[in-house]
Short mmCIF file of C-alpha atoms in Angstrom, two decimals:
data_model
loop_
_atom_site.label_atom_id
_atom_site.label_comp_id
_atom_site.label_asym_id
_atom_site.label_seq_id
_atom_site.Cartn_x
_atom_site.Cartn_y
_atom_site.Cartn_z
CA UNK A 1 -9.05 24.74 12.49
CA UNK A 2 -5.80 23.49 10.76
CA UNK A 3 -6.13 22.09 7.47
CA UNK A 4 -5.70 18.14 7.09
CA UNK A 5 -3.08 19.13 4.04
CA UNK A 6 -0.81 21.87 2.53
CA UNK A 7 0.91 23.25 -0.35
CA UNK A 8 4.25 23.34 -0.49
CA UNK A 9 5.62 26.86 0.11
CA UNK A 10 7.86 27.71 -2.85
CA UNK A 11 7.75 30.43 -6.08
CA UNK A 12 5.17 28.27 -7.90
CA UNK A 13 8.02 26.51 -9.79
CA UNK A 14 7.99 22.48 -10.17
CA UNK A 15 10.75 20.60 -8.53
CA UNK A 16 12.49 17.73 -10.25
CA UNK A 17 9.80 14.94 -8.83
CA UNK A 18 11.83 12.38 -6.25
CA UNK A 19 12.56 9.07 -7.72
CA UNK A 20 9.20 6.55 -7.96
CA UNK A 21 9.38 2.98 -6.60
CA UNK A 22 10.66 0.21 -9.08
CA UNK A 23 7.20 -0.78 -10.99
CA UNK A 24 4.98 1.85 -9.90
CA UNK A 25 3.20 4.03 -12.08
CA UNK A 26 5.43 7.02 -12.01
CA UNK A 27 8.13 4.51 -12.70
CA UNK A 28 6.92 3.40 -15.93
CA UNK A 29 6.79 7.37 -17.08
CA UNK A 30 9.42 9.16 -18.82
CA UNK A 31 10.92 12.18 -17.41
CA UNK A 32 9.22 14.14 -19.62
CA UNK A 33 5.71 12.45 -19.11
CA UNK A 34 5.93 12.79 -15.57
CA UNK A 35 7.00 16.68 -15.52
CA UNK A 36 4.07 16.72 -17.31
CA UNK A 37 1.68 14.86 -15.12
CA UNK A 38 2.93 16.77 -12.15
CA UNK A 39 3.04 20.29 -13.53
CA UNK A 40 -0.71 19.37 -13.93
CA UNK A 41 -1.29 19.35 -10.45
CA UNK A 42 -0.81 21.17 -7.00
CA UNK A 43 1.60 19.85 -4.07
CA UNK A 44 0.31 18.92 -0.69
CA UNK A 45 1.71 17.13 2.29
CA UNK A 46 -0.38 15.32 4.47
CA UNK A 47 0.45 14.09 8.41
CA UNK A 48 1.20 10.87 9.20
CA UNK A 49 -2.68 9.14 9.91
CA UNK A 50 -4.24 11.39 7.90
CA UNK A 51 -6.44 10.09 5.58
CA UNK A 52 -6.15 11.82 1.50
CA UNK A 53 -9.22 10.49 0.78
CA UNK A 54 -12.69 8.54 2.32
CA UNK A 55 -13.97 5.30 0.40
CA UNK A 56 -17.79 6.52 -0.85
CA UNK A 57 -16.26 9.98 -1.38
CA UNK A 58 -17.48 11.72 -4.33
CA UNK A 59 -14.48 13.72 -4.98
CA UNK A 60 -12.68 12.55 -8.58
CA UNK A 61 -9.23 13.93 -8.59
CA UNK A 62 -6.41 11.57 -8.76
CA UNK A 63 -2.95 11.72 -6.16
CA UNK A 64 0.47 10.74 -7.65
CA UNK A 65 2.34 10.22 -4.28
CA UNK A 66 6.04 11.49 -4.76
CA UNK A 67 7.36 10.83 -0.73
CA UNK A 68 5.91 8.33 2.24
CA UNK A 69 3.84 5.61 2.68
CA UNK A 70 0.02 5.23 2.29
CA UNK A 71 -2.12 1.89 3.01
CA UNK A 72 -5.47 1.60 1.36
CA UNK A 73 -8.22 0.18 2.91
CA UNK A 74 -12.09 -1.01 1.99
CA UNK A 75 -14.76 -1.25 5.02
CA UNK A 76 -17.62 -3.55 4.42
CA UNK A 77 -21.23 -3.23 4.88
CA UNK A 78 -20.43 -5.28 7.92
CA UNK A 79 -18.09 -3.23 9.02
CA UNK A 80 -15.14 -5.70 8.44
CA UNK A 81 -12.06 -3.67 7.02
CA UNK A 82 -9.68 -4.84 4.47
CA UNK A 83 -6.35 -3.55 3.87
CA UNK A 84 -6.25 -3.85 -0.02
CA UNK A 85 -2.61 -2.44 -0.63
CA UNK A 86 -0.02 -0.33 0.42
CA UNK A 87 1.30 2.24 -2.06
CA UNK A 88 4.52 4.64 -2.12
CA UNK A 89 6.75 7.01 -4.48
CA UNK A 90 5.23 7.02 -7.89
CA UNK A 91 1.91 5.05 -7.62
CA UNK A 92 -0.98 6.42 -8.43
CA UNK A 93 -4.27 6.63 -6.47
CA UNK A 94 -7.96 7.45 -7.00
CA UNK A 95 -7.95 7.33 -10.65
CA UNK A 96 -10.96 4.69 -11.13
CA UNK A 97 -13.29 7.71 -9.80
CA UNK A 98 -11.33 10.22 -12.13
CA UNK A 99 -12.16 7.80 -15.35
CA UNK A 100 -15.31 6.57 -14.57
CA UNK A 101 -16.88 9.28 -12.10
CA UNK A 102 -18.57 7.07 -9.53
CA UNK A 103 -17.64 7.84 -5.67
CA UNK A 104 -14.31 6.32 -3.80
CA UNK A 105 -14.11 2.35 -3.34
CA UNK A 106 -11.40 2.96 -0.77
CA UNK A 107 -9.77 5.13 1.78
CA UNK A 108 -6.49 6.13 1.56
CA UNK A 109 -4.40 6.95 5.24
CA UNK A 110 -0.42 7.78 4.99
CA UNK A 111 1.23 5.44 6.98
CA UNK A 112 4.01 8.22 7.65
CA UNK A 113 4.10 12.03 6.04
CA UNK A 114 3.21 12.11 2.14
CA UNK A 115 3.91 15.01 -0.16
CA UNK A 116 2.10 14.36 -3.08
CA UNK A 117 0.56 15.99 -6.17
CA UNK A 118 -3.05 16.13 -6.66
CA UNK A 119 -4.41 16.13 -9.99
CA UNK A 120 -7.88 16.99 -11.24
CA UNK A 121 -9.87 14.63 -13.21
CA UNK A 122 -10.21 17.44 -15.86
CA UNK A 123 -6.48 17.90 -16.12
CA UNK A 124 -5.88 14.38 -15.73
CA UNK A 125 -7.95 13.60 -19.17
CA UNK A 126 -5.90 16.51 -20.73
CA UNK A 127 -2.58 15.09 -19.85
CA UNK A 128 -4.30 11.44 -21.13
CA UNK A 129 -4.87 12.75 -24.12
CA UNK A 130 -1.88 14.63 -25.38
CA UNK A 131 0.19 12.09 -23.76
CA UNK A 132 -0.36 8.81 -24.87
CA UNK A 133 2.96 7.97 -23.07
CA UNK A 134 0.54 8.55 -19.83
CA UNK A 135 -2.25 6.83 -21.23
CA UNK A 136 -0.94 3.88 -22.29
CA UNK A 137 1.29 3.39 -18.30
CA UNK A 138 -2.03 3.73 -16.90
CA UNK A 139 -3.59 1.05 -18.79
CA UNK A 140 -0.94 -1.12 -18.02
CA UNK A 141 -0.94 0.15 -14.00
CA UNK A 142 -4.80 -1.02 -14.19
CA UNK A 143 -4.21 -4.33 -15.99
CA UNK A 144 -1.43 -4.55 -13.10
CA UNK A 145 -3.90 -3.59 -10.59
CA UNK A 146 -6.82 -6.47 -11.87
CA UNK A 147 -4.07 -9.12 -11.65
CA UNK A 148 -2.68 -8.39 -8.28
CA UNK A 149 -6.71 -8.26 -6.98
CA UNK A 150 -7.46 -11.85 -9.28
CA UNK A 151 -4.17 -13.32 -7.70
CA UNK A 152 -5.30 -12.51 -4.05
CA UNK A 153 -8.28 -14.30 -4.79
CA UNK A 154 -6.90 -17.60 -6.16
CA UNK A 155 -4.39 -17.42 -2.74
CA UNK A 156 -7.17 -16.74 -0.23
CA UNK A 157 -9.16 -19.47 -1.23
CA UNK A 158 -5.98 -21.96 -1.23
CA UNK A 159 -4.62 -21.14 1.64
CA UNK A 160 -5.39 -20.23 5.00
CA UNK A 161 -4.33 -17.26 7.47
CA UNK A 162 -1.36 -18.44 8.62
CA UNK A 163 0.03 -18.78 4.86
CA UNK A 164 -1.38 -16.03 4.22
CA UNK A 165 0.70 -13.87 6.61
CA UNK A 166 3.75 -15.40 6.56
CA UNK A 167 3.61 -14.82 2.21
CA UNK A 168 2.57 -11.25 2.86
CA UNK A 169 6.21 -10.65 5.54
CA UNK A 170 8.23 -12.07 2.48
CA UNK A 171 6.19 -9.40 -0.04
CA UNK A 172 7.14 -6.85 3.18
CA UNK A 173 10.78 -7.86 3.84
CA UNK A 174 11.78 -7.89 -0.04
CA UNK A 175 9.80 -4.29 -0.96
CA UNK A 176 10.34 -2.85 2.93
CA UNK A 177 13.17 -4.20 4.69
CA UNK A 178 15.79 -2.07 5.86
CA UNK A 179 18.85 -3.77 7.59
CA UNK A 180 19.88 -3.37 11.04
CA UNK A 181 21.92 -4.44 14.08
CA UNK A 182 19.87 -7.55 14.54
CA UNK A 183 18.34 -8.20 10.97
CA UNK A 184 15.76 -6.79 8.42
CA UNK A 185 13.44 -4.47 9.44
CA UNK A 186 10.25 -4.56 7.92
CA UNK A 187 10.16 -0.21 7.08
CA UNK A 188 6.42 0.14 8.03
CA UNK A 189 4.52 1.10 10.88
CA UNK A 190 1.72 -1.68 10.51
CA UNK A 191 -0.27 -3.26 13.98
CA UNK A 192 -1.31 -6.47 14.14
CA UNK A 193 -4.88 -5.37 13.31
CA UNK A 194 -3.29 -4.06 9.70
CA UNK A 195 -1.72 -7.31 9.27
CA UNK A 196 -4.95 -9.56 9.60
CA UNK A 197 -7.32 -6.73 7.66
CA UNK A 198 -4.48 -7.49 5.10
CA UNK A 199 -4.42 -11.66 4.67
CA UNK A 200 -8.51 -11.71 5.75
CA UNK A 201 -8.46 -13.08 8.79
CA UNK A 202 -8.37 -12.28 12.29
CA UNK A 203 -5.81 -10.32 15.61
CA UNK A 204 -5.60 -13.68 17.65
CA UNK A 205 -4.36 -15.38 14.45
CA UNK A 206 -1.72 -12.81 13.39
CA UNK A 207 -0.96 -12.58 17.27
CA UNK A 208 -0.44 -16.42 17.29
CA UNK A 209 1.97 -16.72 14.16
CA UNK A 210 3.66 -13.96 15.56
CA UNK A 211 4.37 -15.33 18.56
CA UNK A 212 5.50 -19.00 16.88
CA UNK A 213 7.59 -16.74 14.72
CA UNK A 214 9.06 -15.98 17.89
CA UNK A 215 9.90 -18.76 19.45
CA UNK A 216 11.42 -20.20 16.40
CA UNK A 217 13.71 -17.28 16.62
CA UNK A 218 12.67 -16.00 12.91
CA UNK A 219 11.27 -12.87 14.21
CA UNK A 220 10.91 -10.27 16.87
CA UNK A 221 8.69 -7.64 17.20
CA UNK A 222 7.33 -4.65 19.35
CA UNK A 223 4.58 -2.54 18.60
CA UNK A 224 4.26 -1.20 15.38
CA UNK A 225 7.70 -3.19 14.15
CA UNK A 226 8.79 -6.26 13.20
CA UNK A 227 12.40 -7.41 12.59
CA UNK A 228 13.13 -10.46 10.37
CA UNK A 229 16.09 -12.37 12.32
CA UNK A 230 16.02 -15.41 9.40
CA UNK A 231 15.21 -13.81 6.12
CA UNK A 232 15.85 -16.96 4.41
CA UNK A 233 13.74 -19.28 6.90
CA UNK A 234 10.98 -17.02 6.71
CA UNK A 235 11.33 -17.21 2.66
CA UNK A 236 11.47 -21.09 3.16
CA UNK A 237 8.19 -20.89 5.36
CA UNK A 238 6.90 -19.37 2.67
CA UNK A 239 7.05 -22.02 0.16
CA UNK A 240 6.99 -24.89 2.50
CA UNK A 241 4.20 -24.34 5.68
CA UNK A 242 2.35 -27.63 6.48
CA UNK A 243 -1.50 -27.29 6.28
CA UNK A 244 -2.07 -30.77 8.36
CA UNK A 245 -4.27 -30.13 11.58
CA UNK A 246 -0.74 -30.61 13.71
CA UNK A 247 1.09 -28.40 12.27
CA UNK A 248 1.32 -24.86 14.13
CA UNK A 249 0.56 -23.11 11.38
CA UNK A 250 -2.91 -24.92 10.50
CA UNK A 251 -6.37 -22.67 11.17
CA UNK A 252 -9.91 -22.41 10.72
CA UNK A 253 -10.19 -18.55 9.57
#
């Protein structure tokens, strides 16, 4: 049976980590701190769709993702799933179960390959203790982490799906876009399904934004991609979609 993950062949030594995303949690580290943190650890890479760890999981070690893309998701009782963030180069994941011990909220799934290091909770506490450099980012990564959830919840009940989506492209296109030919491509490989577990609400209203997105020319898409034709209108839909019952945006959800 082949292994979900693997270490990095190599002589044991630590490579120079890659550079962490602009306000993640490796980001905040100095080069020192996070040789530290990641000498700590072991390397792995992980498949595209392959999940680094199951929501209710026991497991407590943490992952500090140095490559790829990784979107975290939370199934309810009900069995609706939420996509609760997407996280790349220098985040950090799991740590709630490394502080506090109690099983997974979430499950993480790379949204493309991820080589990342995986710390244990034992050598996490270590590093938290004769680093207060470490300590002190992750404090601020979960104060970071309580406002993003606390700000999501003020939004979804202010606004409805349709809002809701088009806010979360402009989040996409300014932290994911990558320009081509015919204009910004949003760098992720997220379905429609993603997209509605994301904003908390359903398919057939992502489909239908979509598809007035569209026609309006500010968009085009195919599966698993989405170009942004009109950066700026979409940034000006943003800020500006009607919530009257005729406007094309308007929704029950």
């Amino acid at each position: 049976m082949t292994s979900r993950f693997r270490h990095d062949p190599g002589d044991g030594r630590q490579a120079d980590p890659p550079d962490a995303t602009p306000g993640s949690f490796g980001a905040s580290l100095s080069p020192s701190a996070r040789a530290a943190l990641t000498a700590a650890g072991t390397r792995h890479r992980y498949r595209a769709g392959t999940p680094l760890f199951h929501q209710g999981d026991p497991s407590r070690h943490v992952v500090l993702v140095e490559q790829g893309w990784v979107k975290v998701t939370s199934t309810s009782r009900r069995g609706w799933e939420a996509l609760l963030a997407i996280r790349g180069p220098g985040d950090i994941l799991g740590e709630l179960s490394a502080v506090d011990g109690r099983p997974r909220l979430a499950t993480v799934t790379g949204l493309s390959p991820v080589h990342a290091t995986l710390i244990t909770a034992e050598r996490l506490h270590t590093c938290l203790a004769e680093w207060p450099e470490i300590a002190l980012s992750l404090l601020r990564h979960l104060a970071a982490s309580l406002r993003e959830a606390d700000g999501r919840r003020v939004e979804y009940g202010s606004s409805n799906g349709d809002n809701r989506l088009i806010g979360l492209l402009v989040e996409l296109l300014d932290k994911h876009g990558v320009g081509t030919a015919d204009g910004m491509l949003l760098d992720l490989p997220l379905s429609q399904q993603d997209l509605a577990a994301a904003v908390g609400t359903s398919r057939e209203v992502v489909a239908r934004t979509l598809r007035v997105l569209r026609n309006r020319h500010i968009v085009s898409t195919r599966r698993l991609r989405i170009v942004v034709v009109e950066p700026d209108l979409l940034r000006s839909l943003a800020g500006s979609v009607s919530m009257s019952t005729d406007s094309p945006w308007s929704s029950t959800t």
